[in-house]
Amino acid sequence: AWQEPCTSTPWSASHCWEGDTVLAIDDGVLPRSSGDATIPRFTWWNHRGTTEWVALGLDEPAPVGQIEVYWFDDTGRGHCRVPKSWRAEWRDGDAWKPVATRDEYGVALDRFNRVTFEPVTTRQIRLVVELQPEFSAGILECRVK
């Protein structure tokens, strides 16, 4: 079972467009497609081609070993595309460390992109995302287990 969305210490981000919300990242509302404009979303708009992040803070240290991301892409309407690349990191004391995985960090449309890694016990996990040149990116839903 997936963890319930964390509401007392929600997601934080390097940037969030004023028309979006970090709360959409794990609100449990599943998209019909990567272009679903009918549900709440999170985007880094109007940042383009930069390196950005989102982080989940947990109330207590907890084991984490999987992340699934459903990317937002508004091709034909706007300037958000799947990112150029991304990676997961975990907080160990004052340092961010990469998770140990052999999985590909996927950017497929219209589905969750899952990365399974060696479980870590942490109070924070984050996604570091490199945006495509000339484009921004966003997340419709993210599940951390």
Tab-separated table of C-alpha atoms in Angstrom:
chain	number	residue	atom	x	y	z
A	1	ALA	CA	0.000	0.000	0.000
A	2	TRP	CA	1.198	3.488	-0.818
A	3	GLN	CA	1.843	5.880	2.033
A	4	GLU	CA	-0.856	8.445	2.655
A	5	PRO	CA	0.041	11.913	1.363
A	6	CYS	CA	2.085	13.742	3.946
A	7	THR	CA	0.110	16.842	4.938
A	8	SER	CA	1.884	18.175	8.018
A	9	THR	CA	5.239	18.458	6.222
A	10	PRO	CA	4.333	18.619	2.540
A	11	TRP	CA	6.425	18.836	-0.560
A	12	SER	CA	8.677	21.822	-1.062
A	13	ALA	CA	10.240	22.958	-4.327
A	14	SER	CA	12.961	25.111	-5.821
A	15	HIS	CA	10.171	26.978	-7.619
A	16	CYS	CA	6.418	26.614	-8.153
A	17	TRP	CA	4.406	28.638	-10.637
A	18	GLU	CA	1.767	30.799	-8.943
A	19	GLY	CA	-1.063	29.024	-10.789
A	20	ASP	CA	0.033	25.589	-9.545
A	21	THR	CA	0.586	23.964	-6.147
A	22	VAL	CA	3.111	21.582	-4.599
A	23	LEU	CA	0.136	19.905	-2.895
A	24	ALA	CA	-0.867	18.454	-6.297
A	25	ILE	CA	2.258	16.277	-6.277
A	26	ASP	CA	0.695	13.682	-3.972
A	27	ASP	CA	-2.997	14.602	-3.771
A	28	GLY	CA	-4.112	11.141	-4.934
A	29	VAL	CA	-5.848	12.524	-8.050
A	30	LEU	CA	-4.718	10.287	-10.907
A	31	PRO	CA	-4.327	11.830	-14.367
A	32	ARG	CA	-5.958	10.453	-17.498
A	33	SER	CA	-2.832	11.373	-19.472
A	34	SER	CA	0.327	13.479	-19.193
A	35	GLY	CA	-1.595	16.320	-20.824
A	36	ASP	CA	-4.526	16.201	-18.372
A	37	ALA	CA	-5.345	19.875	-17.710
A	38	THR	CA	-8.454	19.106	-15.638
A	39	ILE	CA	-6.637	18.177	-12.407
A	40	PRO	CA	-4.344	20.116	-10.056
A	41	ARG	CA	-0.699	20.083	-11.081
A	42	PHE	CA	2.742	21.230	-10.041
A	43	THR	CA	5.110	22.928	-12.519
A	44	TRP	CA	8.387	24.809	-12.443
A	45	TRP	CA	6.971	27.251	-15.036
A	46	ASN	CA	8.352	29.740	-16.100
A	47	HIS	CA	11.805	28.296	-15.444
A	48	ARG	CA	13.238	26.711	-18.588
A	49	GLY	CA	16.403	24.651	-19.133
A	50	THR	CA	17.407	24.879	-15.467
A	51	THR	CA	18.055	22.312	-12.745
A	52	GLU	CA	15.183	22.243	-10.232
A	53	TRP	CA	14.009	20.055	-7.355
A	54	VAL	CA	11.045	18.926	-5.277
A	55	ALA	CA	11.479	17.404	-1.819
A	56	LEU	CA	9.165	15.471	0.481
A	57	GLY	CA	9.622	15.979	4.200
A	58	LEU	CA	8.447	13.158	6.464
A	59	ASP	CA	7.280	13.620	10.058
A	60	GLU	CA	9.496	10.781	11.273
A	61	PRO	CA	12.442	8.956	9.715
A	62	ALA	CA	10.943	6.249	7.507
A	63	PRO	CA	12.211	3.642	5.040
A	64	VAL	CA	11.867	4.705	1.400
A	65	GLY	CA	12.754	2.437	-1.543
A	66	GLN	CA	10.599	3.441	-4.505
A	67	ILE	CA	9.404	6.549	-6.312
A	68	GLU	CA	6.873	6.771	-9.140
A	69	VAL	CA	6.471	10.013	-11.109
A	70	TYR	CA	3.707	10.917	-13.573
A	71	TRP	CA	5.112	13.771	-15.672
A	72	PHE	CA	3.063	16.692	-17.000
A	73	ASP	CA	3.401	17.551	-20.700
A	74	ASP	CA	1.275	20.219	-22.397
A	75	THR	CA	2.549	19.831	-25.968
A	76	GLY	CA	0.264	21.778	-28.296
A	77	ARG	CA	-0.885	24.150	-25.536
A	78	GLY	CA	2.155	25.287	-23.577
A	79	HIS	CA	5.851	24.947	-22.871
A	80	CYS	CA	6.062	22.077	-20.376
A	81	ARG	CA	7.676	18.826	-21.479
A	82	VAL	CA	9.077	15.800	-19.695
A	83	PRO	CA	12.475	16.664	-18.224
A	84	LYS	CA	15.809	16.011	-19.905
A	85	SER	CA	16.785	13.900	-16.878
A	86	TRP	CA	16.102	13.391	-13.182
A	87	ARG	CA	17.470	11.561	-10.164
A	88	ALA	CA	16.417	10.769	-6.599
A	89	GLU	CA	18.400	11.785	-3.542
A	90	TRP	CA	17.915	11.223	0.180
A	91	ARG	CA	18.877	13.343	3.158
A	92	ASP	CA	21.545	11.845	5.423
A	93	GLY	CA	22.126	14.335	8.243
A	94	ASP	CA	23.098	17.581	6.519
A	95	ALA	CA	24.039	15.939	3.199
A	96	TRP	CA	22.018	14.919	0.133
A	97	LYS	CA	23.116	11.547	-1.258
A	98	PRO	CA	22.055	9.753	-4.445
A	99	VAL	CA	19.936	6.647	-3.986
A	100	ALA	CA	21.511	3.339	-5.039
A	101	THR	CA	19.628	2.054	-8.088
A	102	ARG	CA	20.217	0.310	-11.375
A	103	ASP	CA	16.850	1.463	-12.709
A	104	GLU	CA	16.523	3.954	-15.527
A	105	TYR	CA	15.025	7.303	-14.545
A	106	GLY	CA	12.129	7.253	-16.991
A	107	VAL	CA	10.388	10.159	-18.670
A	108	ALA	CA	7.660	8.226	-20.516
A	109	LEU	CA	4.350	9.948	-21.153
A	110	ASP	CA	0.932	8.824	-19.901
A	111	ARG	CA	2.144	6.524	-17.121
A	112	PHE	CA	4.033	6.378	-13.851
A	113	ASN	CA	7.816	6.169	-14.217
A	114	ARG	CA	9.039	3.918	-11.395
A	115	VAL	CA	12.495	3.845	-9.827
A	116	THR	CA	13.223	1.220	-7.174
A	117	PHE	CA	16.340	1.637	-5.075
A	118	GLU	CA	18.137	0.250	-2.052
A	119	PRO	CA	15.893	1.344	0.843
A	120	VAL	CA	17.058	4.258	2.948
A	121	THR	CA	15.657	5.518	6.237
A	122	THR	CA	15.308	9.271	6.014
A	123	ARG	CA	13.163	12.290	6.833
A	124	GLN	CA	13.587	13.799	3.346
A	125	ILE	CA	13.664	12.517	-0.206
A	126	ARG	CA	13.969	14.709	-3.277
A	127	LEU	CA	13.876	14.604	-7.044
A	128	VAL	CA	16.515	16.664	-8.830
A	129	VAL	CA	15.275	17.484	-12.312
A	130	GLU	CA	17.127	18.895	-15.312
A	131	LEU	CA	14.675	20.722	-17.571
A	132	GLN	CA	14.983	20.510	-21.338
A	133	PRO	CA	16.471	23.582	-23.025
A	134	GLU	CA	13.686	26.086	-23.800
A	135	PHE	CA	11.107	24.075	-21.812
A	136	SER	CA	9.784	23.790	-18.291
A	137	ALA	CA	8.414	20.618	-16.654
A	138	GLY	CA	5.827	19.509	-14.155
A	139	ILE	CA	4.455	16.642	-12.102
A	140	LEU	CA	0.837	15.487	-12.043
A	141	GLU	CA	1.325	12.838	-9.352
A	142	CYS	CA	4.194	11.277	-7.413
A	143	ARG	CA	4.081	8.237	-5.148
A	144	VAL	CA	6.797	7.464	-2.607
A	145	LYS	CA	6.975	4.070	-0.941
